[in-house]
Short mmCIF file of C-alpha atoms in Angstrom, two decimals:
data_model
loop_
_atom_site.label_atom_id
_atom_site.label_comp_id
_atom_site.label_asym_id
_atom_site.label_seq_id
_atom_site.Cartn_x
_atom_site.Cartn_y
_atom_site.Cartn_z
CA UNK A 1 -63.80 -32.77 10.90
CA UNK A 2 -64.16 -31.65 14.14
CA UNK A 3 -64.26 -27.75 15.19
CA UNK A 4 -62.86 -25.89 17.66
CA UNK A 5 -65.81 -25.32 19.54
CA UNK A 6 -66.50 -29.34 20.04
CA UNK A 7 -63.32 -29.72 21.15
CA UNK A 8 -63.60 -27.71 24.13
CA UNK A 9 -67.10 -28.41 25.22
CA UNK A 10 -65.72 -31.85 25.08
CA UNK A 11 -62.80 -30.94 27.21
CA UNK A 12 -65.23 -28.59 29.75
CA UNK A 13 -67.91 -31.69 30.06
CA UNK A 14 -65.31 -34.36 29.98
CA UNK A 15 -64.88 -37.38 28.04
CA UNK A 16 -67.16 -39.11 29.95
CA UNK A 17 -69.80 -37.46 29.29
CA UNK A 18 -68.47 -36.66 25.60
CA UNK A 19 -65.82 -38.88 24.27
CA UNK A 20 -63.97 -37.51 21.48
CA UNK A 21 -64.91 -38.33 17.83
CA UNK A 22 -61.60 -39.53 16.99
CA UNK A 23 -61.86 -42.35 20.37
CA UNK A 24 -61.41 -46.10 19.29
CA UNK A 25 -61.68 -49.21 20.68
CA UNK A 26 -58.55 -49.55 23.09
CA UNK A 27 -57.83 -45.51 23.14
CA UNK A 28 -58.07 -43.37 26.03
CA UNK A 29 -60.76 -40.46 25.65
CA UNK A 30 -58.23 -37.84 27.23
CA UNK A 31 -55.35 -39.22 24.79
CA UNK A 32 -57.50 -39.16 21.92
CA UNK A 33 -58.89 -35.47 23.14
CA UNK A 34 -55.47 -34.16 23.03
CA UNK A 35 -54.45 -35.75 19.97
CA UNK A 36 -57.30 -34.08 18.29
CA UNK A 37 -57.08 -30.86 19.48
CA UNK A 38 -53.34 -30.66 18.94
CA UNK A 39 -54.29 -31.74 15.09
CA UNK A 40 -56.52 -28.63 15.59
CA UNK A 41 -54.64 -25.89 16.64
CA UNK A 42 -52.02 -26.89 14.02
CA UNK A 43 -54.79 -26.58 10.95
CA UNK A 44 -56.21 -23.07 12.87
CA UNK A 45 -52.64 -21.58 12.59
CA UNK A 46 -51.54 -22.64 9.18
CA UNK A 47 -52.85 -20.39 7.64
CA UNK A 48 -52.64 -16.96 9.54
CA UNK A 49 -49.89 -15.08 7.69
CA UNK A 50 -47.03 -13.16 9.95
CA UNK A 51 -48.27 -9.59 10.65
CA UNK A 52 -46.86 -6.53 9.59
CA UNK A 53 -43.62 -5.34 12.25
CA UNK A 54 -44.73 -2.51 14.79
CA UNK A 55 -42.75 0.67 14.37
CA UNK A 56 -39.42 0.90 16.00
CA UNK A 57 -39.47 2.90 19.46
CA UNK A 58 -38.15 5.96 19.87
CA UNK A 59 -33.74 6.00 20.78
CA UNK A 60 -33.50 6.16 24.50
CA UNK A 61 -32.42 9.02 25.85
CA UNK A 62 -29.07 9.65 26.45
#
């Protein structure tokens, strides 16, 4: 699995230089870059739980 951190020094050095871990034969590096990180960002924010509401404001004043 790839972490968060290799997917943006791969994005800051470019695939070039780095191609992604998930690149095949006959994929783009950017398309398989994106891929990944989208796959990412969905895992990172599965599992954060909603957080507690703010307190209302105060009524306007009339």
């Amino acid at each position: 699995m790839t972490t968060w951190e290799d997917l943006v020094t791969t994005a800051l050095l470019g695939t070039d230089r780095r191609p992604p871990a998930t690149g095949g034969p006959g994929r783009e590096a950017p398309a398989a870059l994106l891929d990944e990180a989208a796959v990412a960002a969905v895992r990172r924010r599965a599992g954060l739980r909603p957080a507690p509401a703010a307190p209302r404001p105060e009524p306007a004043a009339e």
